[in-house]
Coordinates of C-alpha atoms in Angstrom, one line a residue:
Chain A
G1 CA -27.4 5.4 2.9
E2 CA -24.7 6.3 1.2
D3 CA -24.5 10.2 2.2
V4 CA -23.7 11.8 5.6
E5 CA -26.9 13.4 6.5
Q6 CA -27.4 17.2 8.3
S7 CA -30.4 19.6 8.0
L8 CA -29.3 22.6 5.9
F9 CA -30.5 25.3 8.1
L10 CA -30.5 26.3 11.8
S11 CA -31.2 29.3 13.7
V12 CA -30.4 30.0 17.3
R13 CA -30.5 33.2 19.5
E14 CA -26.9 35.1 20.6
G15 CA -26.6 33.4 24.1
D16 CA -28.3 30.4 23.1
S17 CA -26.6 26.6 22.9
S18 CA -26.7 25.2 19.2
V19 CA -26.7 21.8 18.4
I20 CA -25.9 20.6 14.7
N21 CA -26.6 16.7 14.1
C22 CA -25.2 14.3 11.6
T23 CA -26.0 10.9 10.4
Y24 CA -22.8 8.9 9.1
T25 CA -23.3 6.2 6.7
D26 CA -20.2 3.8 7.7
S27 CA -20.1 2.1 11.1
S28 CA -16.3 0.9 10.5
S29 CA -15.4 5.1 10.0
T30 CA -12.7 5.4 12.0
Y31 CA -12.5 9.4 12.3
L32 CA -15.4 12.1 12.5
Y33 CA -15.3 15.5 11.9
W34 CA -16.7 19.0 12.2
Y35 CA -15.9 22.0 9.3
K36 CA -16.8 25.2 9.5
Q37 CA -16.8 27.6 6.3
E38 CA -17.2 31.4 7.3
P39 CA -18.7 33.6 4.1
G40 CA -16.9 33.9 1.0
A41 CA -13.9 31.1 2.3
G42 CA -13.1 27.5 2.0
L43 CA -13.7 24.9 4.8
Q44 CA -11.5 25.0 7.6
L45 CA -10.9 21.5 10.1
L46 CA -12.7 22.2 13.8
T47 CA -12.7 19.5 15.9
Y48 CA -12.3 15.8 15.0
I49 CA -13.3 12.6 17.2
F50 CA -12.0 9.3 17.2
S51 CA -14.6 6.6 17.2
N52 CA -13.9 4.7 20.1
M53 CA -14.8 8.5 21.9
D54 CA -18.2 9.2 22.8
M55 CA -17.4 12.4 23.6
K56 CA -14.7 15.0 23.0
Q57 CA -15.5 19.5 24.7
D58 CA -12.8 21.8 23.2
Q59 CA -13.9 24.9 24.8
R60 CA -17.2 25.9 23.8
L61 CA -17.7 23.2 21.7
T62 CA -18.3 19.8 22.3
V63 CA -18.6 16.7 20.0
L64 CA -20.7 13.5 20.7
L65 CA -20.7 10.7 19.3
N66 CA -23.2 7.8 19.5
K67 CA -21.7 5.2 17.2
K68 CA -24.6 2.6 17.2
D69 CA -26.9 4.9 15.9
K70 CA -24.1 6.5 13.9
H71 CA -24.6 10.0 14.7
L72 CA -22.7 12.8 15.8
S73 CA -23.5 16.3 17.1
L74 CA -21.5 19.5 17.7
R75 CA -22.8 21.7 20.7
I76 CA -21.5 25.5 20.5
A77 CA -22.6 26.8 24.2
D78 CA -23.2 30.7 24.4
T79 CA -23.6 30.8 20.5
Q80 CA -22.5 34.2 19.3
T81 CA -22.8 36.4 16.1
G82 CA -19.2 35.5 14.7
D83 CA -20.2 31.7 15.1
S84 CA -22.3 32.1 12.0
A85 CA -21.0 30.0 9.2
I86 CA -21.9 26.7 7.5
Y87 CA -20.5 23.6 9.6
F88 CA -20.2 20.6 7.6
C89 CA -19.9 16.7 9.4
A90 CA -17.5 14.5 7.6
E91 CA -16.5 10.7 8.1
K92 CA -13.6 9.0 7.4
R93 CA -14.7 5.3 5.9
G94 CA -13.0 2.0 6.9
N95 CA -11.5 2.7 3.4
N96 CA -9.7 5.8 4.2
D97 CA -11.9 7.9 2.2
M98 CA -13.8 11.1 3.5
R99 CA -17.1 12.1 2.7
F100 CA -18.7 15.2 4.0
G101 CA -22.3 16.6 4.7
A102 CA -23.9 19.4 2.3
G103 CA -23.5 21.3 5.3
T104 CA -25.7 23.1 7.9
R105 CA -26.0 26.5 7.8
L106 CA -26.2 28.2 11.3
T107 CA -27.8 31.7 11.6
V108 CA -27.2 33.6 14.8
K109 CA -29.6 36.9 15.5
P110 CA -28.6 39.1 18.2
Chain B
D1 CA 2.3 29.5 4.4
A2 CA 1.3 26.2 2.3
R3 CA -2.1 26.7 0.9
V4 CA -4.2 25.4 -2.2
T5 CA -4.5 28.1 -4.7
Q6 CA -7.0 28.1 -7.4
T7 CA -7.8 30.2 -10.5
P8 CA -10.0 32.0 -11.7
R9 CA -11.7 33.1 -8.4
H10 CA -14.7 34.4 -10.4
K11 CA -15.6 33.0 -13.8
V12 CA -18.8 34.6 -16.0
T13 CA -19.3 33.0 -18.9
E14 CA -22.6 32.0 -21.6
M15 CA -24.3 29.0 -21.8
G16 CA -22.2 27.0 -24.2
Q17 CA -18.7 27.9 -23.7
E18 CA -15.9 25.8 -22.1
V19 CA -14.8 26.5 -18.5
T20 CA -11.6 25.5 -17.1
M21 CA -11.0 25.7 -13.7
R22 CA -7.2 25.0 -12.1
C23 CA -6.0 23.8 -8.9
Q24 CA -2.5 23.4 -7.0
P25 CA -2.6 21.7 -4.2
I26 CA -0.4 22.0 -1.5
L27 CA 3.4 20.6 -2.6
G28 CA 3.4 16.6 -1.3
H29 CA -0.4 16.1 -0.8
N30 CA -1.2 13.2 -2.7
T31 CA -5.1 13.2 -3.0
V32 CA -6.8 15.9 -4.9
F33 CA -10.6 16.9 -4.4
W34 CA -13.5 19.0 -6.3
Y35 CA -16.4 19.6 -5.1
R36 CA -19.3 21.8 -6.1
Q37 CA -21.2 23.8 -3.7
T38 CA -24.7 25.7 -4.1
M39 CA -27.3 27.1 -1.5
M40 CA -29.6 24.3 -2.5
Q41 CA -28.0 21.1 -3.2
G42 CA -24.9 22.2 -0.2
L43 CA -21.6 20.9 -0.8
E44 CA -21.3 17.7 -3.2
L45 CA -18.2 16.0 -4.1
L46 CA -17.3 15.6 -7.7
A47 CA -14.1 14.1 -8.1
Y48 CA -10.9 12.8 -6.2
F49 CA -7.4 11.7 -7.3
R50 CA -4.6 9.9 -5.2
N51 CA -1.4 9.9 -6.8
R52 CA -2.8 11.2 -9.8
A53 CA -5.0 8.6 -10.2
P54 CA -9.2 8.9 -10.8
L55 CA -10.0 7.1 -7.6
D56 CA -13.9 8.3 -7.8
D57 CA -15.8 10.5 -10.4
S58 CA -19.3 9.1 -9.7
G59 CA -20.4 12.2 -8.7
M60 CA -19.3 14.5 -11.9
P61 CA -21.6 14.5 -15.0
K62 CA -19.6 12.5 -17.3
D63 CA -21.4 14.0 -20.9
R64 CA -19.9 17.8 -19.9
F65 CA -17.3 17.4 -16.7
S66 CA -14.2 16.0 -16.9
A67 CA -11.0 16.1 -14.2
E68 CA -7.5 15.4 -15.1
M69 CA -4.6 15.9 -13.1
P70 CA -1.4 16.5 -15.5
D71 CA 1.2 16.2 -13.3
A72 CA 1.1 16.5 -9.1
T73 CA 1.3 20.3 -9.0
L74 CA -1.9 21.1 -10.9
A75 CA -5.7 19.6 -11.6
T76 CA -8.3 20.9 -13.6
L77 CA -11.5 20.6 -13.8
K78 CA -13.8 21.7 -17.1
I79 CA -17.1 22.1 -18.2
Q80 CA -18.0 21.7 -22.0
P81 CA -20.8 22.7 -22.7
S82 CA -21.3 24.8 -19.5
E83 CA -25.0 25.3 -18.5
P84 CA -26.9 27.8 -16.2
R85 CA -27.3 25.2 -13.8
D86 CA -23.7 24.7 -13.1
S87 CA -23.6 28.2 -11.7
A88 CA -22.2 27.4 -8.4
V89 CA -19.0 27.6 -6.1
Y90 CA -16.3 25.1 -7.2
F91 CA -13.9 24.3 -4.6
C92 CA -10.5 22.0 -4.8
A93 CA -8.9 20.3 -1.7
S94 CA -5.6 18.6 -1.0
G95 CA -4.4 16.3 1.7
L96 CA -2.6 13.3 2.5
A97 CA -3.9 10.2 1.9
G98 CA -4.3 8.8 5.6
G99 CA -4.7 12.2 7.2
H100 CA -7.0 13.8 9.0
E101 CA -7.6 17.2 6.7
Q102 CA -8.4 18.1 3.6
Y103 CA -7.2 21.5 2.9
F104 CA -9.4 23.7 0.9
G105 CA -8.8 26.3 -1.7
P106 CA -10.8 29.7 -1.6
G107 CA -13.0 28.3 -4.8
T108 CA -13.8 29.2 -8.1
R109 CA -17.4 31.0 -8.3
L110 CA -18.8 30.4 -11.7
T111 CA -21.5 32.0 -13.2
V112 CA -23.2 30.7 -16.2
T113 CA -25.7 33.3 -17.6

């Protein structure tokens, strides 16, 4: 399809791992991104991965990329209430255009 | 500290009225994006510009929305006439063509009654 797709909602308990999934559209996309939006604010870049990598780890965050299936995931270990936010997947397409998913609203319950 | 600025931050208007939202991109950035965010639809791309030229406005309802960049320091998004279904948060973002990051403004929260 034309759109970057994500589930709109995810709810987890504090201390559990969160996994947010995304499917993107362009097999020639060069970079894939995760952005975070906290309440009342704009989006901010969280992390990104080059398309020839299959994993990137940064402290509690793990990004997995399955290029064959055009599937990207973001795992947050030991999820905290402060991680409650909306998480956006984005791809940089072969023509340098960037496209965002609609966002996944993560709710962390104490 | 370079930031994207948007005005107004909040706007309440009655249906049928014209609404103009403004964005000042980060100095030196040559791409500007307009997005709309609602609870039900999430984030939607409305339009984007590169070097002030519109590259894609396919996400924008053409009959009532228009986006322009009168100069490199100002982008505008206009709705005329506004309708209640236009109520949303409108974000502007800027970046460098080929760069990794889009820098988002704080958004304009529009309520049309």
